[in-house]
PDB file of C-alpha atoms in Angstrom:
ATOM      1  CA  MET E 186      -7.939 -22.191  24.917  1.00  0.00           C
ATOM      2  CA  LYS E 187      -5.285 -24.858  26.152  1.00  0.00           C
ATOM      3  CA  LYS E 188      -1.691 -24.582  26.227  1.00  0.00           C
ATOM      4  CA  ARG E 189      -0.629 -24.747  22.414  1.00  0.00           C
ATOM      5  CA  ILE E 190       2.887 -25.469  21.105  1.00  0.00           C
ATOM      6  CA  PHE E 191       3.708 -25.518  17.415  1.00  0.00           C
ATOM      7  CA  ILE E 192       6.623 -27.851  16.355  1.00  0.00           C
ATOM      8  CA  THR E 193       8.039 -26.179  13.078  1.00  0.00           C
ATOM      9  CA  ALA E 194      11.468 -26.562  11.549  1.00  0.00           C
ATOM     10  CA  THR E 195      14.003 -25.108   9.265  1.00  0.00           C
ATOM     11  CA  ASN E 196      13.083 -27.808   6.699  1.00  0.00           C
ATOM     12  CA  THR E 197      11.695 -31.341   6.213  1.00  0.00           C
ATOM     13  CA  ASP E 198      13.596 -34.292   7.458  1.00  0.00           C
ATOM     14  CA  VAL E 199      15.052 -32.038  10.323  1.00  0.00           C
ATOM     15  CA  GLY E 200      13.391 -33.930  13.417  1.00  0.00           C
ATOM     16  CA  LYS E 201      10.202 -32.377  14.050  1.00  0.00           C
ATOM     17  CA  THR E 202       8.383 -35.635  14.574  1.00  0.00           C
ATOM     18  CA  TYR E 203      11.434 -37.202  16.805  1.00  0.00           C
ATOM     19  CA  THR E 204      11.281 -33.665  18.860  1.00  0.00           C
ATOM     20  CA  THR E 205       7.484 -34.206  19.447  1.00  0.00           C
ATOM     21  CA  LYS E 206       7.815 -37.569  20.805  1.00  0.00           C
ATOM     22  CA  LEU E 207      10.449 -36.273  23.180  1.00  0.00           C
ATOM     23  CA  LEU E 208       8.352 -33.556  24.250  1.00  0.00           C
ATOM     24  CA  LEU E 209       5.204 -35.696  24.792  1.00  0.00           C
ATOM     25  CA  ASN E 210       6.979 -38.091  26.856  1.00  0.00           C
ATOM     26  CA  LYS E 211       8.959 -35.335  28.860  1.00  0.00           C
ATOM     27  CA  TYR E 212       5.643 -33.530  29.651  1.00  0.00           C
ATOM     28  CA  ALA E 213       3.850 -36.515  30.626  1.00  0.00           C
ATOM     29  CA  GLN E 214       6.601 -37.195  32.791  1.00  0.00           C
ATOM     30  CA  LYS E 215       5.912 -33.934  34.362  1.00  0.00           C
ATOM     31  CA  GLY E 216       2.426 -34.678  35.068  1.00  0.00           C
ATOM     32  CA  TYR E 217       0.426 -32.757  32.098  1.00  0.00           C
ATOM     33  CA  LYS E 218      -2.510 -34.577  30.137  1.00  0.00           C
ATOM     34  CA  VAL E 219      -0.692 -34.490  26.941  1.00  0.00           C
ATOM     35  CA  GLY E 220      -2.462 -34.442  23.158  1.00  0.00           C
ATOM     36  CA  VAL E 221      -0.906 -34.015  19.873  1.00  0.00           C
ATOM     37  CA  ILE E 222      -2.150 -33.215  16.175  1.00  0.00           C
ATOM     38  CA  LYS E 223      -0.495 -33.275  12.838  1.00  0.00           C
ATOM     39  CA  ALA E 224      -2.317 -30.909  11.122  1.00  0.00           C
ATOM     40  CA  VAL E 225      -1.344 -31.863   7.738  1.00  0.00           C
ATOM     41  CA  GLU E 226       0.487 -34.702   6.300  1.00  0.00           C
ATOM     42  CA  THR E 227       1.638 -35.590   2.724  1.00  0.00           C
ATOM     43  CA  GLY E 228       3.076 -39.230   1.713  1.00  0.00           C
ATOM     44  CA  VAL E 229       0.070 -40.955   3.642  1.00  0.00           C
ATOM     45  CA  VAL E 230      -0.623 -44.291   1.073  1.00  0.00           C
ATOM     46  CA  ASN E 231      -3.094 -47.184   1.571  1.00  0.00           C
ATOM     47  CA  GLY E 232      -3.772 -45.924   5.102  1.00  0.00           C
ATOM     48  CA  LYS E 233      -0.381 -45.414   6.399  1.00  0.00           C
ATOM     49  CA  TYR E 234       0.751 -42.305   8.126  1.00  0.00           C
ATOM     50  CA  PRO E 235       4.491 -41.922   8.311  1.00  0.00           C
ATOM     51  CA  ASP E 236       4.536 -39.470  11.326  1.00  0.00           C
ATOM     52  CA  GLY E 237       0.749 -40.055  12.398  1.00  0.00           C
ATOM     53  CA  ASP E 238       1.121 -43.216  13.198  1.00  0.00           C
ATOM     54  CA  GLU E 239       3.968 -43.046  15.542  1.00  0.00           C
ATOM     55  CA  LEU E 240       2.658 -39.922  16.998  1.00  0.00           C
ATOM     56  CA  TYR E 241      -0.829 -41.658  17.737  1.00  0.00           C
ATOM     57  CA  SER E 242       0.834 -44.772  19.144  1.00  0.00           C
ATOM     58  CA  LEU E 243       2.908 -42.890  22.004  1.00  0.00           C
ATOM     59  CA  VAL E 244       0.140 -40.470  22.713  1.00  0.00           C
ATOM     60  CA  SER E 245      -2.513 -43.139  23.372  1.00  0.00           C
ATOM     61  CA  LYS E 246       0.172 -44.710  25.592  1.00  0.00           C
ATOM     62  CA  LEU E 247       0.817 -41.407  27.322  1.00  0.00           C
ATOM     63  CA  ASN E 248      -3.102 -40.036  27.715  1.00  0.00           C
ATOM     64  CA  PRO E 249      -5.497 -43.223  27.495  1.00  0.00           C
ATOM     65  CA  ALA E 250      -8.203 -40.790  26.415  1.00  0.00           C
ATOM     66  CA  PHE E 251      -6.973 -40.777  23.185  1.00  0.00           C
ATOM     67  CA  LYS E 252      -7.505 -44.484  22.805  1.00  0.00           C
ATOM     68  CA  GLN E 253     -10.870 -43.639  22.021  1.00  0.00           C
ATOM     69  CA  LEU E 254      -9.939 -41.512  18.882  1.00  0.00           C
ATOM     70  CA  SER E 255      -8.076 -42.578  15.596  1.00  0.00           C
ATOM     71  CA  VAL E 256      -4.844 -41.471  13.971  1.00  0.00           C
ATOM     72  CA  GLY E 257      -7.554 -39.948  11.442  1.00  0.00           C
ATOM     73  CA  ASP E 258      -8.494 -37.360  14.292  1.00  0.00           C
ATOM     74  CA  ILE E 259      -4.891 -36.345  14.830  1.00  0.00           C
ATOM     75  CA  VAL E 260      -4.046 -36.031  11.370  1.00  0.00           C
ATOM     76  CA  PRO E 261      -7.267 -33.975   9.944  1.00  0.00           C
ATOM     77  CA  LEU E 262      -5.770 -33.436   6.452  1.00  0.00           C
ATOM     78  CA  SER E 263      -3.890 -36.019   4.365  1.00  0.00           C
ATOM     79  CA  TYR E 264      -2.284 -36.563   0.606  1.00  0.00           C
ATOM     80  CA  GLU E 265      -0.699 -39.152  -0.998  1.00  0.00           C
ATOM     81  CA  LEU E 266       1.995 -37.313  -2.857  1.00  0.00           C
ATOM     82  CA  PRO E 267       4.620 -36.754  -0.371  1.00  0.00           C
ATOM     83  CA  ALA E 268       5.290 -32.759  -1.090  1.00  0.00           C
ATOM     84  CA  ALA E 269       4.224 -29.540  -0.256  1.00  0.00           C
ATOM     85  CA  PRO E 270       0.262 -29.558   1.121  1.00  0.00           C
ATOM     86  CA  PHE E 271      -0.657 -27.029  -2.009  1.00  0.00           C
ATOM     87  CA  VAL E 272       1.119 -29.758  -4.558  1.00  0.00           C
ATOM     88  CA  ALA E 273      -0.084 -32.485  -2.770  1.00  0.00           C
ATOM     89  CA  SER E 274      -3.679 -31.428  -2.693  1.00  0.00           C
ATOM     90  CA  GLY E 275      -3.857 -30.314  -6.650  1.00  0.00           C
ATOM     91  CA  GLY E 276      -4.008 -26.850  -5.655  1.00  0.00           C
ATOM     92  CA  GLU E 277      -7.101 -26.947  -3.262  1.00  0.00           C
ATOM     93  CA  LYS E 278      -7.636 -24.206  -0.841  1.00  0.00           C
ATOM     94  CA  PHE E 279      -6.491 -25.606   2.659  1.00  0.00           C
ATOM     95  CA  ALA E 280      -9.103 -26.639   4.779  1.00  0.00           C
ATOM     96  CA  LEU E 281      -8.157 -24.288   8.151  1.00  0.00           C
ATOM     97  CA  GLN E 282     -11.424 -24.494   9.444  1.00  0.00           C
ATOM     98  CA  ARG E 283     -11.051 -28.382   9.855  1.00  0.00           C
ATOM     99  CA  VAL E 284      -7.909 -28.317  11.325  1.00  0.00           C
ATOM    100  CA  LEU E 285      -9.236 -25.396  13.842  1.00  0.00           C
ATOM    101  CA  GLU E 286     -11.809 -27.695  14.823  1.00  0.00           C
ATOM    102  CA  ALA E 287      -9.903 -30.681  15.103  1.00  0.00           C
ATOM    103  CA  ILE E 288      -7.591 -28.746  17.473  1.00  0.00           C
ATOM    104  CA  GLU E 289     -10.672 -27.714  19.668  1.00  0.00           C
ATOM    105  CA  LYS E 290     -12.088 -31.332  19.881  1.00  0.00           C
ATOM    106  CA  LEU E 291      -8.620 -32.840  20.929  1.00  0.00           C
ATOM    107  CA  GLU E 292      -8.305 -30.193  23.580  1.00  0.00           C
ATOM    108  CA  ALA E 293     -11.119 -31.714  25.306  1.00  0.00           C
ATOM    109  CA  PHE E 294      -8.693 -34.749  26.172  1.00  0.00           C
ATOM    110  CA  CYS E 295      -5.817 -32.728  27.096  1.00  0.00           C
ATOM    111  CA  ASP E 296      -4.304 -29.776  28.842  1.00  0.00           C
ATOM    112  CA  LEU E 297      -1.249 -29.301  26.531  1.00  0.00           C
ATOM    113  CA  LEU E 298      -1.296 -29.764  22.642  1.00  0.00           C
ATOM    114  CA  LEU E 299       1.457 -30.044  20.559  1.00  0.00           C
ATOM    115  CA  ILE E 300       0.856 -29.045  16.931  1.00  0.00           C
ATOM    116  CA  GLU E 301       3.440 -30.761  14.143  1.00  0.00           C
ATOM    117  CA  GLY E 302       3.988 -28.921  11.129  1.00  0.00           C
ATOM    118  CA  ALA E 303       4.728 -29.942   7.607  1.00  0.00           C
ATOM    119  CA  GLY E 304       8.120 -29.201   6.142  1.00  0.00           C
ATOM    120  CA  GLY E 305       9.409 -25.255   7.310  1.00  0.00           C
ATOM    121  CA  LEU E 306       7.764 -22.380   7.685  1.00  0.00           C
ATOM    122  CA  LEU E 307       7.306 -21.225   4.260  1.00  0.00           C
ATOM    123  CA  VAL E 308       6.033 -24.270   2.853  1.00  0.00           C
ATOM    124  CA  PRO E 309       2.733 -23.697   0.947  1.00  0.00           C
ATOM    125  CA  LEU E 310      -0.621 -24.818   2.282  1.00  0.00           C
ATOM    126  CA  ASP E 311      -2.489 -23.409  -0.758  1.00  0.00           C
ATOM    127  CA  GLU E 312      -2.169 -20.163  -2.863  1.00  0.00           C
ATOM    128  CA  GLU E 313      -2.459 -17.851   0.054  1.00  0.00           C
ATOM    129  CA  LEU E 314      -1.551 -19.907   3.360  1.00  0.00           C
ATOM    130  CA  MET E 315       2.029 -21.152   4.645  1.00  0.00           C
ATOM    131  CA  VAL E 316       2.692 -23.257   7.784  1.00  0.00           C
ATOM    132  CA  LEU E 317       3.833 -19.841   9.131  1.00  0.00           C
ATOM    133  CA  ASP E 318       0.031 -18.614   8.602  1.00  0.00           C
ATOM    134  CA  LEU E 319      -0.827 -21.694  10.483  1.00  0.00           C
ATOM    135  CA  ILE E 320       1.020 -20.689  13.394  1.00  0.00           C
ATOM    136  CA  VAL E 321      -0.557 -17.892  14.158  1.00  0.00           C
ATOM    137  CA  LYS E 322      -4.183 -19.004  13.123  1.00  0.00           C
ATOM    138  CA  THR E 323      -3.690 -21.631  15.753  1.00  0.00           C
ATOM    139  CA  GLU E 324      -2.295 -18.652  18.246  1.00  0.00           C
ATOM    140  CA  ALA E 325       0.071 -21.234  19.507  1.00  0.00           C
ATOM    141  CA  VAL E 326       3.570 -20.427  20.535  1.00  0.00           C
ATOM    142  CA  ALA E 327       6.568 -22.046  18.663  1.00  0.00           C
ATOM    143  CA  LEU E 328       9.301 -24.195  18.703  1.00  0.00           C
ATOM    144  CA  LEU E 329      11.973 -23.938  15.619  1.00  0.00           C
ATOM    145  CA  VAL E 330      14.076 -27.173  15.296  1.00  0.00           C
ATOM    146  CA  THR E 331      16.935 -26.505  13.362  1.00  0.00           C
ATOM    147  CA  HIS E 332      20.124 -28.896  12.501  1.00  0.00           C
ATOM    148  CA  CYS E 333      23.560 -28.952  13.327  1.00  0.00           C
ATOM    149  CA  SER E 334      25.156 -29.409   9.752  1.00  0.00           C
ATOM    150  CA  LEU E 335      27.111 -26.615   7.676  1.00  0.00           C
ATOM    151  CA  GLY E 336      24.713 -24.025   6.980  1.00  0.00           C
ATOM    152  CA  CYS E 337      22.476 -24.256  10.306  1.00  0.00           C
ATOM    153  CA  ILE E 338      23.496 -20.492  10.915  1.00  0.00           C
ATOM    154  CA  ASN E 339      21.916 -19.449   7.349  1.00  0.00           C
ATOM    155  CA  ASP E 340      19.148 -21.632   7.938  1.00  0.00           C
ATOM    156  CA  THR E 341      18.162 -20.874  11.538  1.00  0.00           C
ATOM    157  CA  LEU E 342      18.622 -17.085  11.485  1.00  0.00           C
ATOM    158  CA  LEU E 343      16.153 -16.907   8.380  1.00  0.00           C
ATOM    159  CA  SER E 344      13.456 -19.197  10.006  1.00  0.00           C
ATOM    160  CA  LYS E 345      13.920 -17.270  13.285  1.00  0.00           C
ATOM    161  CA  LYS E 346      13.484 -13.763  11.530  1.00  0.00           C
ATOM    162  CA  ALA E 347      10.217 -15.120   9.794  1.00  0.00           C
ATOM    163  CA  LEU E 348       8.789 -16.181  13.337  1.00  0.00           C
ATOM    164  CA  GLU E 349       9.930 -12.874  14.741  1.00  0.00           C
ATOM    165  CA  ASP E 350       8.475 -10.643  11.694  1.00  0.00           C
ATOM    166  CA  ALA E 351       5.272 -12.719  12.491  1.00  0.00           C
ATOM    167  CA  GLY E 352       5.154 -11.752  16.022  1.00  0.00           C
ATOM    168  CA  ILE E 353       5.329 -15.208  16.837  1.00  0.00           C
ATOM    169  CA  ALA E 354       6.822 -16.028  20.421  1.00  0.00           C
ATOM    170  CA  HIS E 355       9.369 -18.956  20.245  1.00  0.00           C
ATOM    171  CA  ALA E 356      12.139 -21.137  21.245  1.00  0.00           C
ATOM    172  CA  VAL E 357      14.996 -22.745  19.020  1.00  0.00           C
ATOM    173  CA  VAL E 358      16.132 -25.999  19.542  1.00  0.00           C
ATOM    174  CA  PHE E 359      19.122 -27.859  17.880  1.00  0.00           C
ATOM    175  CA  ASN E 360      18.675 -31.554  16.603  1.00  0.00           C
ATOM    176  CA  PRO E 361      22.282 -33.007  16.827  1.00  0.00           C
ATOM    177  CA  LYS E 362      21.846 -36.569  14.437  1.00  0.00           C
ATOM    178  CA  ALA E 363      25.279 -37.276  13.499  1.00  0.00           C
ATOM    179  CA  ASP E 364      26.576 -33.870  13.191  1.00  0.00           C
ATOM    180  CA  ALA E 365      26.996 -33.037  16.684  1.00  0.00           C
ATOM    181  CA  GLU E 366      31.026 -32.737  16.692  1.00  0.00           C
ATOM    182  CA  SER E 367      31.144 -30.592  13.499  1.00  0.00           C
ATOM    183  CA  PHE E 368      28.541 -28.407  14.876  1.00  0.00           C
ATOM    184  CA  GLU E 369      30.911 -27.495  17.630  1.00  0.00           C
ATOM    185  CA  VAL E 370      33.691 -26.608  15.239  1.00  0.00           C
ATOM    186  CA  VAL E 371      31.919 -25.036  12.403  1.00  0.00           C
ATOM    187  CA  SER E 372      28.803 -23.291  13.839  1.00  0.00           C
ATOM    188  CA  ARG E 373      28.350 -23.322  17.460  1.00  0.00           C
ATOM    189  CA  PRO E 374      31.276 -20.428  18.214  1.00  0.00           C
ATOM    190  CA  TYR E 375      28.563 -18.001  16.040  1.00  0.00           C
ATOM    191  CA  PHE E 376      25.804 -18.689  18.393  1.00  0.00           C
ATOM    192  CA  ASP E 377      28.102 -18.495  21.372  1.00  0.00           C
ATOM    193  CA  ALA E 378      29.308 -15.232  20.290  1.00  0.00           C
ATOM    194  CA  LYS E 379      25.829 -14.093  20.056  1.00  0.00           C
ATOM    195  CA  LYS E 380      25.170 -15.239  23.459  1.00  0.00           C
ATOM    196  CA  TRP E 381      22.612 -17.676  22.775  1.00  0.00           C
ATOM    197  CA  ASP E 382      21.264 -20.261  24.843  1.00  0.00           C
ATOM    198  CA  VAL E 383      22.026 -23.485  22.505  1.00  0.00           C
ATOM    199  CA  LEU E 384      19.443 -26.110  23.466  1.00  0.00           C
ATOM    200  CA  LYS E 385      20.113 -29.670  21.993  1.00  0.00           C
ATOM    201  CA  THR E 386      17.130 -31.989  21.895  1.00  0.00           C
ATOM    202  CA  ASP E 387      19.372 -35.094  23.104  1.00  0.00           C
ATOM    203  CA  LYS E 388      20.243 -33.354  26.215  1.00  0.00           C
ATOM    204  CA  ASP E 389      18.116 -30.472  27.036  1.00  0.00           C
ATOM    205  CA  ILE E 390      14.484 -31.778  26.332  1.00  0.00           C
ATOM    206  CA  ASP E 391      13.870 -31.096  30.037  1.00  0.00           C
ATOM    207  CA  THR E 392      14.864 -27.305  30.138  1.00  0.00           C
ATOM    208  CA  LEU E 393      12.934 -26.898  26.496  1.00  0.00           C
ATOM    209  CA  CYS E 394       9.956 -28.087  27.987  1.00  0.00           C
ATOM    210  CA  ASP E 395       9.977 -25.343  30.843  1.00  0.00           C
ATOM    211  CA  VAL E 396      10.987 -22.652  28.300  1.00  0.00           C
ATOM    212  CA  LEU E 397       8.147 -23.420  26.080  1.00  0.00           C
ATOM    213  CA  TYR E 398       5.100 -23.790  28.737  1.00  0.00           C
ATOM    214  CA  ASN E 399       6.638 -20.239  29.785  1.00  0.00           C
ATOM    215  CA  LEU E 400       6.161 -18.547  26.648  1.00  0.00           C
TER     216      LEU E 400
END
């Protein structure tokens, strides 16, 4: 099995795809043959994949072997309704085996595979499985992308505890967006008091790559 890194987040629209693209670029710069898969994507309409198209375009440039594949290869499951997979699929059983087979197929083209999740850790894939369970099933280490807005302490700690309870090796990165200044005043003092190594997507991606690879 190749190195697998699962990118998850505290919620939707926090910055998973943005962070995944940063990691792809940085690992490629470090000399790795990179690969990526978006296990399931919702909001796919008329063959347009909001995240999948971006990821496929980038990985094809960084790893030419992916040019022989298609966006459907890196997004094995997709639905039109922009909702949790359980809802978007109409309650279908999650096709876990299809995802695992897609991962194995892509690993023939790379030595490091990034797996992007959908929404947050407790987003339901079907009546039994959640994104958290998918991380366990893929045997990947995880990156938790969290926000810097007011409330990030609660959101980050809840998600981190879920990863710890599931026994998943993980790292945490803060995605500042437009909240960098307020984060330093209203949230960072807590993390500093707890002696967290606060890594940010816009400044510490190189360090983050090393941390993740060594988990």
